[in-house]
Coordinates of C-alpha atoms in Angstrom, one line a residue:
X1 CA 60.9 117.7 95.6
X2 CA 60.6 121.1 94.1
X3 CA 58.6 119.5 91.3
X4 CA 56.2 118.1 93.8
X5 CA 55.5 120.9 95.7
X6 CA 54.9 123.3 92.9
X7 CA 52.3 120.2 91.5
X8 CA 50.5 119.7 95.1
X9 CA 50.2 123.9 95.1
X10 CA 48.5 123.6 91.2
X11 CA 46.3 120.7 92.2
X12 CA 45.3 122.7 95.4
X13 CA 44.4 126.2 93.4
X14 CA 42.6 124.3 91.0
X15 CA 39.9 123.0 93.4
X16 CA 39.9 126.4 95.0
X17 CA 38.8 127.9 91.8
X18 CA 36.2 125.3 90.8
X19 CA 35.1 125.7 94.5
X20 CA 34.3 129.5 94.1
X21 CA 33.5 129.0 90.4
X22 CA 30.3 126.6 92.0
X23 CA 29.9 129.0 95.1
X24 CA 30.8 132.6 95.4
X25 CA 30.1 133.3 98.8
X26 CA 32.3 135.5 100.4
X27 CA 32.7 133.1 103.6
X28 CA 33.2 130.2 101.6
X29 CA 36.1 131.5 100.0
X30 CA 37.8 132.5 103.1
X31 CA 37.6 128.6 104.6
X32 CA 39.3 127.7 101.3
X33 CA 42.0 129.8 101.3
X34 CA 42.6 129.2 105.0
X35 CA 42.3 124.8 104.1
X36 CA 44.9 125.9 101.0
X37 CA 47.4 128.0 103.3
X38 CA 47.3 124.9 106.3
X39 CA 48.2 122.3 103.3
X40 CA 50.7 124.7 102.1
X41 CA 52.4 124.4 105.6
X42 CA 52.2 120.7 105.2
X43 CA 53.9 120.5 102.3
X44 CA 56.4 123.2 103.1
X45 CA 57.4 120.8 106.4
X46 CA 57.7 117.4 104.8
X47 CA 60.0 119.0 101.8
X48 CA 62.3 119.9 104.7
X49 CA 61.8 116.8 106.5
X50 CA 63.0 114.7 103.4
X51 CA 66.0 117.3 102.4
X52 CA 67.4 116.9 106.1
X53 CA 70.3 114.3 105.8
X54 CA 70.3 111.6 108.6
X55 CA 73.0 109.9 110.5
X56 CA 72.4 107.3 108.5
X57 CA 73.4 109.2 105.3
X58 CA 76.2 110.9 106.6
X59 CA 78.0 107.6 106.9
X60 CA 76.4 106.0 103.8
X61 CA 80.0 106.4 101.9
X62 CA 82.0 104.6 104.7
X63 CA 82.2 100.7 105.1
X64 CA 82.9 99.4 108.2
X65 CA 84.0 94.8 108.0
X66 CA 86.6 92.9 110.0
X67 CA 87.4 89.2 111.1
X68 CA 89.0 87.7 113.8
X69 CA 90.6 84.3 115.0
X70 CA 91.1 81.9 117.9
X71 CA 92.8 78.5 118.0
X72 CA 93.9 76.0 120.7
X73 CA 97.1 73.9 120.2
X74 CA 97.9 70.7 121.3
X75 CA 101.7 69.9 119.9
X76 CA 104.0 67.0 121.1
X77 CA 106.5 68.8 123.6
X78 CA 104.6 71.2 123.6
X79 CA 102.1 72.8 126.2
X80 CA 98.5 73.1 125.4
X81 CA 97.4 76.4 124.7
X82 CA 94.6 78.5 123.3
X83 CA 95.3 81.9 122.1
X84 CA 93.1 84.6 121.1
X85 CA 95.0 84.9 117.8
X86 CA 93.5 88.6 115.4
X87 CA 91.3 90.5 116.4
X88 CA 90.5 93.0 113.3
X89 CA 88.6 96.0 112.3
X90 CA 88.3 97.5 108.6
X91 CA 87.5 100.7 108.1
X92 CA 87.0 102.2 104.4
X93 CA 85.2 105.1 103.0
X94 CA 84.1 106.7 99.4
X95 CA 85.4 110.5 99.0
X96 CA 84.4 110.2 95.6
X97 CA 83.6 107.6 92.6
X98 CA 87.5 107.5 92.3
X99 CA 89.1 108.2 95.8
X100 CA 88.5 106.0 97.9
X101 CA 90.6 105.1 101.8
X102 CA 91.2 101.2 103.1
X103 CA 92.2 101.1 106.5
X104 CA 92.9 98.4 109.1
X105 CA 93.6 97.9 112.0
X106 CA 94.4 94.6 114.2
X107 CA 95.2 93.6 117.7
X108 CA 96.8 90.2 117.8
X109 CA 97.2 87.7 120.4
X110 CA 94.4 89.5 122.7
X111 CA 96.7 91.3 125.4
X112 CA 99.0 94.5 125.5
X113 CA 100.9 95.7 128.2
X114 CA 104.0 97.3 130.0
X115 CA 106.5 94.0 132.2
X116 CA 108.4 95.8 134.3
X117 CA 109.9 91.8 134.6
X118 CA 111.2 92.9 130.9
X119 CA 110.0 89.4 129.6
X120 CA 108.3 89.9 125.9
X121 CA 104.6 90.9 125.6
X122 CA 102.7 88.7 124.0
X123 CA 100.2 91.0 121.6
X124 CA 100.8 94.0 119.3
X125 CA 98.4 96.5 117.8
X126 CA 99.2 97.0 114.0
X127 CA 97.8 98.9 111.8
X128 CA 98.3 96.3 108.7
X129 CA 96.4 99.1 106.2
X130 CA 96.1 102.9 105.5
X131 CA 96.4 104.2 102.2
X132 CA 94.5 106.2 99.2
X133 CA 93.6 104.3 95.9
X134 CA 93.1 106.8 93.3
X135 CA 91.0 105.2 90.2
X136 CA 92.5 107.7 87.7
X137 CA 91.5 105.9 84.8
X138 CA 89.2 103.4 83.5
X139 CA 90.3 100.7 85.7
X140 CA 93.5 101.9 86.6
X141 CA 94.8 102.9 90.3
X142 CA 97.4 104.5 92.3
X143 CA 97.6 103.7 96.1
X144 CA 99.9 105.4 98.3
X145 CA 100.0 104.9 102.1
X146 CA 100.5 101.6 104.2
X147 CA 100.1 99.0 101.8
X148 CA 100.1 95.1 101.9
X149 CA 102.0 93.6 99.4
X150 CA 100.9 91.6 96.5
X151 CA 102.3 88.4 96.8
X152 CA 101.0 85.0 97.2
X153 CA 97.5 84.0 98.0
X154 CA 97.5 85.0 101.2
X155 CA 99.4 87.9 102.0
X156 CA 96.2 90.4 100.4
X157 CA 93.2 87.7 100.8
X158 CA 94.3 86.0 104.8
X159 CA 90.5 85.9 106.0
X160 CA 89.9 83.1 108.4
X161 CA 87.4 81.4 106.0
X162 CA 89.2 82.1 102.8
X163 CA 92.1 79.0 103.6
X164 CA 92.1 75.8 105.1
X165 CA 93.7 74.7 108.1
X166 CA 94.4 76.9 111.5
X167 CA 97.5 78.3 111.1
X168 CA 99.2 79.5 108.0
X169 CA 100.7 77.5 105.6
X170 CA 104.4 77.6 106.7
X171 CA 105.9 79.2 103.5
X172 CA 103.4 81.9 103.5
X173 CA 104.7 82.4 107.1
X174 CA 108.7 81.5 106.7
X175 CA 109.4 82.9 103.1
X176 CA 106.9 84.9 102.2
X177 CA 106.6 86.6 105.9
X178 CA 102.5 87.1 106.1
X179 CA 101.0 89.6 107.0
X180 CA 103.8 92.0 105.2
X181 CA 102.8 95.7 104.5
X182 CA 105.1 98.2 103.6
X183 CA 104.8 102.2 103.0
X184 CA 104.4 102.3 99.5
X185 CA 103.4 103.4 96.1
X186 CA 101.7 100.8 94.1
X187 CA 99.9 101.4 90.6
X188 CA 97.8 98.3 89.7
X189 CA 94.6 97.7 87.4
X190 CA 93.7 95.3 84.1
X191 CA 95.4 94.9 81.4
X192 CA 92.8 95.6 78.6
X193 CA 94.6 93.6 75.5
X194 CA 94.3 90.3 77.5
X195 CA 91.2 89.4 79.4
X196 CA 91.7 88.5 83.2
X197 CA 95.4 89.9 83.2
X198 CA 96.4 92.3 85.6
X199 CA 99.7 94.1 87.5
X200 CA 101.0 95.7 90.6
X201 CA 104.0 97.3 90.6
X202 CA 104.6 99.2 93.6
X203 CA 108.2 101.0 95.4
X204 CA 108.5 100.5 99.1
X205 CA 109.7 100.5 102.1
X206 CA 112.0 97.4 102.2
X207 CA 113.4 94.9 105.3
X208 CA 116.1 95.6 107.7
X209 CA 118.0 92.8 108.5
X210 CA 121.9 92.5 109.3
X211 CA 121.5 88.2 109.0
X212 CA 119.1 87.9 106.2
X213 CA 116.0 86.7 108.9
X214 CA 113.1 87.4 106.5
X215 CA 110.4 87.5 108.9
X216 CA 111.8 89.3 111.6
X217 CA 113.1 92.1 109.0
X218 CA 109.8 93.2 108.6
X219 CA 109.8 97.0 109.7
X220 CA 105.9 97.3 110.0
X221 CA 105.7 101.3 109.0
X222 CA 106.7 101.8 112.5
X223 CA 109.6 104.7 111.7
X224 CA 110.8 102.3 109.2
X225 CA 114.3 103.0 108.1
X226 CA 114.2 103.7 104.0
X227 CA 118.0 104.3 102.7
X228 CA 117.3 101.3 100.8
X229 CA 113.8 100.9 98.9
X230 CA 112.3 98.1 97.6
X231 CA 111.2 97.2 94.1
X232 CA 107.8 94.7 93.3
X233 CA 106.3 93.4 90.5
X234 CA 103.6 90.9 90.2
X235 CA 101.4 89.7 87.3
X236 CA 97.9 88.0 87.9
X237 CA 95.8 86.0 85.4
X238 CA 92.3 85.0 86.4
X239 CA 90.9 84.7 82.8
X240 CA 89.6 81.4 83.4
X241 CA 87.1 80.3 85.4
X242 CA 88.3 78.9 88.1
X243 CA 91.8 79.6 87.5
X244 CA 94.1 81.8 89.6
X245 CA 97.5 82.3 88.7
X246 CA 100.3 84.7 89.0
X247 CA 104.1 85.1 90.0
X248 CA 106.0 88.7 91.6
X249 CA 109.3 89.8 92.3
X250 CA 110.6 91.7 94.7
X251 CA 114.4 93.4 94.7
X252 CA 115.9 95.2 97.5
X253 CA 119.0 96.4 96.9
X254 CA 119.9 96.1 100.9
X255 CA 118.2 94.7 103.5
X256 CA 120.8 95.9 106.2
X257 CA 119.6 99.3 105.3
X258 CA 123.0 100.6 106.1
X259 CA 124.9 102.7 104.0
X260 CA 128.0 101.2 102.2
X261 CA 126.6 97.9 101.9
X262 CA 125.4 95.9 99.5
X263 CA 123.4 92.3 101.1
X264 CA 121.0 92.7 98.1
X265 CA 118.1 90.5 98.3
X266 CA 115.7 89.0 95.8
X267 CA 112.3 87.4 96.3
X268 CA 110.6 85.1 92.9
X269 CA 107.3 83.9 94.2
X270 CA 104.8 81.9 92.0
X271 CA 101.2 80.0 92.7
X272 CA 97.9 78.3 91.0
X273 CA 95.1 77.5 92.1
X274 CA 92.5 75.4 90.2
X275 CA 88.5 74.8 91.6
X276 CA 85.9 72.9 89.9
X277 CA 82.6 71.8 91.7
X278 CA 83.6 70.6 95.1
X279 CA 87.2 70.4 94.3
X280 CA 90.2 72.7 94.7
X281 CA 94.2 72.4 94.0
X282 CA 96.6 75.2 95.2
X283 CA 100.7 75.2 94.5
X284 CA 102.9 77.7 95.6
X285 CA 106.8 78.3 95.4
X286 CA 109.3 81.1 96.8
X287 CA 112.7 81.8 96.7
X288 CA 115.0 84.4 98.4
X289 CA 118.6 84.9 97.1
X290 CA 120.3 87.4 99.5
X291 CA 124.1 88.4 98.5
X292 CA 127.2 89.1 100.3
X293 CA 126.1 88.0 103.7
X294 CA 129.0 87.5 106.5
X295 CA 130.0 84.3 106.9
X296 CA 128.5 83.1 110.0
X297 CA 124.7 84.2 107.8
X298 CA 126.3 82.8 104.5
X299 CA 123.9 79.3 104.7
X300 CA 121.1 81.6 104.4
X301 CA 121.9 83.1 101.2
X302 CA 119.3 80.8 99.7
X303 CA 115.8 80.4 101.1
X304 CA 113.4 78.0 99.8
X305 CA 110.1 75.8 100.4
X306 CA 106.9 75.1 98.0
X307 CA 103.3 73.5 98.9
X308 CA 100.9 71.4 97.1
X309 CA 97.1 71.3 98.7
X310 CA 93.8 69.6 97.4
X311 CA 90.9 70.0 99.3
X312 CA 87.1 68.8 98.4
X313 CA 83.5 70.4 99.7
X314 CA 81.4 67.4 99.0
X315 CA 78.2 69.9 100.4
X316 CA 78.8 73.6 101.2
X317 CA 79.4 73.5 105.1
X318 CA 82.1 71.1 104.8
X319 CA 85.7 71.0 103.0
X320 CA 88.5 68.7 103.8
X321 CA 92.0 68.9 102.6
X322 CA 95.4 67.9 103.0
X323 CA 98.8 70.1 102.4
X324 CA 102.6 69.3 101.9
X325 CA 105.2 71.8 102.6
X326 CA 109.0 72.2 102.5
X327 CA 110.7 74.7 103.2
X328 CA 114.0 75.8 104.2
X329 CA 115.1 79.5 105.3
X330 CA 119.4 78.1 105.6
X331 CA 119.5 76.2 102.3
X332 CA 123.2 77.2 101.0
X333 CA 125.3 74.7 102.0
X334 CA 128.6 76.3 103.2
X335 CA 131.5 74.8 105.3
X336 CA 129.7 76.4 108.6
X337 CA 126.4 74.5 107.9
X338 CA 126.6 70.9 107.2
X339 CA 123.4 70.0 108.6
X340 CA 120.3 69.5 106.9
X341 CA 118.1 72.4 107.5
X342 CA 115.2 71.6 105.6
X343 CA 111.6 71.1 107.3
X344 CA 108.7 68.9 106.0
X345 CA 105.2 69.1 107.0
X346 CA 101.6 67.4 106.4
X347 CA 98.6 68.9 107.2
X348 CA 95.4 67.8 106.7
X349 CA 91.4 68.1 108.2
X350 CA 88.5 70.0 107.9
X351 CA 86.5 73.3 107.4
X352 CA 83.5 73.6 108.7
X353 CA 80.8 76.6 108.1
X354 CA 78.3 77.7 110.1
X355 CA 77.5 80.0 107.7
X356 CA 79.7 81.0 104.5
X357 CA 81.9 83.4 106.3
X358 CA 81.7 81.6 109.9
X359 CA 84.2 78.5 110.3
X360 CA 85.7 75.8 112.8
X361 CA 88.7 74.1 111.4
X362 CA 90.4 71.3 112.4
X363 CA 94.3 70.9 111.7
X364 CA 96.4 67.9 112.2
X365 CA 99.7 68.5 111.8
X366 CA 102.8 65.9 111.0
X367 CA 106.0 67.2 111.2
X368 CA 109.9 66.5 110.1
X369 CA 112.8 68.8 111.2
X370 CA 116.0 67.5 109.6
X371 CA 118.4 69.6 112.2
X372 CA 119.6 67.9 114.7
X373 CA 118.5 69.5 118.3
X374 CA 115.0 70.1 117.1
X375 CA 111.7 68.9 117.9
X376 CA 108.9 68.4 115.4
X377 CA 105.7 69.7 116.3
X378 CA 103.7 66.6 115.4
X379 CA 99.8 67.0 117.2
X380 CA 96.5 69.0 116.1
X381 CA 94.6 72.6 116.6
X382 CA 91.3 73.6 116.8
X383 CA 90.3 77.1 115.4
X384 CA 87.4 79.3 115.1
X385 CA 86.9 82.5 112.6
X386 CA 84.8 84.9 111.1
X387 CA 84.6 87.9 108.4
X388 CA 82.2 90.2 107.7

């Protein structure tokens, strides 16, 4: 702006001077120099004008996304019921070109409150993210803060539109306990001898737990107890088009998080997940091996369950698919547990989008509980969700 100014104030003298240079009257000069102050003023104003920052660009380093979810379910012994599922907010913003903040934030299940009756509320507010990634090198990082872990496909990447179906596949819910966030360290980035290869390895917060129940042992980075870290790593290759691949493991040395003992855990997760043209394949396994429980918990010392899913997008608002799980979170057979305890699940339908990241999905789900006492949950849902 500098450079225009002092060009505008050049141009400006210069027909002044070929002005007087043609007429030299004494009255003549004074209108010019009184047109070449006024512009002056002009161009004085609209430098400031342009110089002022804006609301606008006072937030032009901060990113503001989200998504939410709502589904109705209508299960076999069951009642029917809609439910108001996520309701998310993202917020991130750009200190620099290698500081950066993620946050989120989520309300699920669309109502909080105090019962006096001391029945359980339905919702909670979480704050699922909130930590610094430092790009210190090349493409390198180091994130420290609230940090969802690295494992699976949908534990990082759980946007309504990303996955087929309404709900969660069960193991990414049962084993793998999605959404699960920890306070953490985590350095991740490429690895430059191999193209498409990249790592996380990250220390953590870890569960708490006295009878190895995975999902409930999640501590949430609300005062979560840490005598007893945990330990991930997890290797990705996407090198292929198409292709995405990776396994992680996770070792916590106890989940009772109580001093002078010793129920270590261990977590070996692995998936793939092939698309080409309309078509698209996903596999996923996970296993926890928890030591030295008590032996009312000892069945659960080995925790298990896999899916296979294909799915096809003949055109690009529609997808179908179907998915098999089995799982089992009590699969040590001990002298307390002669019961089957596995579960096995179909579910297939479709995805359809309204735009790319606007969908309605319908689930149909058949269902198999081995324990006796149980009742399957055969019947369908109905979902709608969004990202942006």
């Amino acid at each position: 702006m500098m450079m225009l100014n002092k060009l505008a104030t050049a141009m400006l003298s210069l027909s002044v001077a070929s002005s007087v240079y043609a007429q030299t009257t004494e009255a003549e000069i004074a209108s010019l120099k009184a047109q070449l102050k006024a512009q002056q003023a002009q161009i004085d104003a609209l430098v400031a004008a342009v110089e002022q920052p804006t609301t606008s660009q006072g937030f032009a380093n901060t990113t503001l996304g989200g998504y939410g979810e709502a589904h109705y379910y209508n299960y076999d012994n069951a009642p029917q019921q809609y439910d108001a599922y996520r309701f998310v907010l993202y917020v991130g913003h750009k200190f620099s070109n290698t500081v950066r903040l993620h946050s989120e934030l989520e309300v699920e299940h669309a109502l909080i409150r105090d019962n006096p009756t001391g029945t359980t509320n339905l919702g909670e507010v979480e704050l699922e993210q909130m930590f610094i990634e430092w790009n210190y090198a090349g493409k390198q990082n180091l994130s420290i803060g609230q940090i969802i872990l690295p494992i699976g496909f949908l534990n990082e990447t759980h946007e309504p539109e990303t996955f087929y179906g309404t709900k969660r596949n069960p193991i990414e819910t049962n084993l793998i306990p999605t959404t699960w966030w920890e306070g953490a360290v985590k350095a991740s980035g490429l690895i430059p001898t191999v193209d498409g290869l990249s790592y996380n390895v990250l220390v953590s917060t870890g569960l708490k737990t006295d009878s190895a129940a995975i999902r409930s042992g999640r501590q949430k980075g609300a005062k979560a107890v840490a005598e007893d870290l945990a330990y991930t790593l997890g290797v990705n290759y996407r090198g292929i088009a198409g292709l995405d691949t990776g396994i992680a493991y996770q070792l916590q040395q106890d989940i009772t998080q109580s001093v002078g003992k010793t129920n270590k855990a261990s977590l070996m997760e692995a998936h793939v997940a092939y698309s080409w043209q309309g078509f698209s394949t996903r596999a996923l396994y996970a296993r926890w091996d928890v030591e030295d429980l008590v032996a009312a918990d000892a069945h659960k010392a080995k925790q298990d369950g896999y899916f296979l899913e294909a799915a096809y997008k003949p055109i690009e608002q529609v997808g179908v698919f179907a998915r098999y799980s089995v799982w089992d979170n009590e699969a040590k057979n001990t002298s307390s547990n002669s019961e089957d305890s596995e579960k096995q699940q179909w579910n297939y339908g479709a995805n359809y989008y309204l735009t790319p990241r606007v969908v309605l999905k319908l689930d149909i789900q058949d269902q198999k509980l081995a324990t006796l006492g149980t009742v399957d949950e055969d019947g369908f849902s109905l979902g709608i969700g969004y990202s942006f």
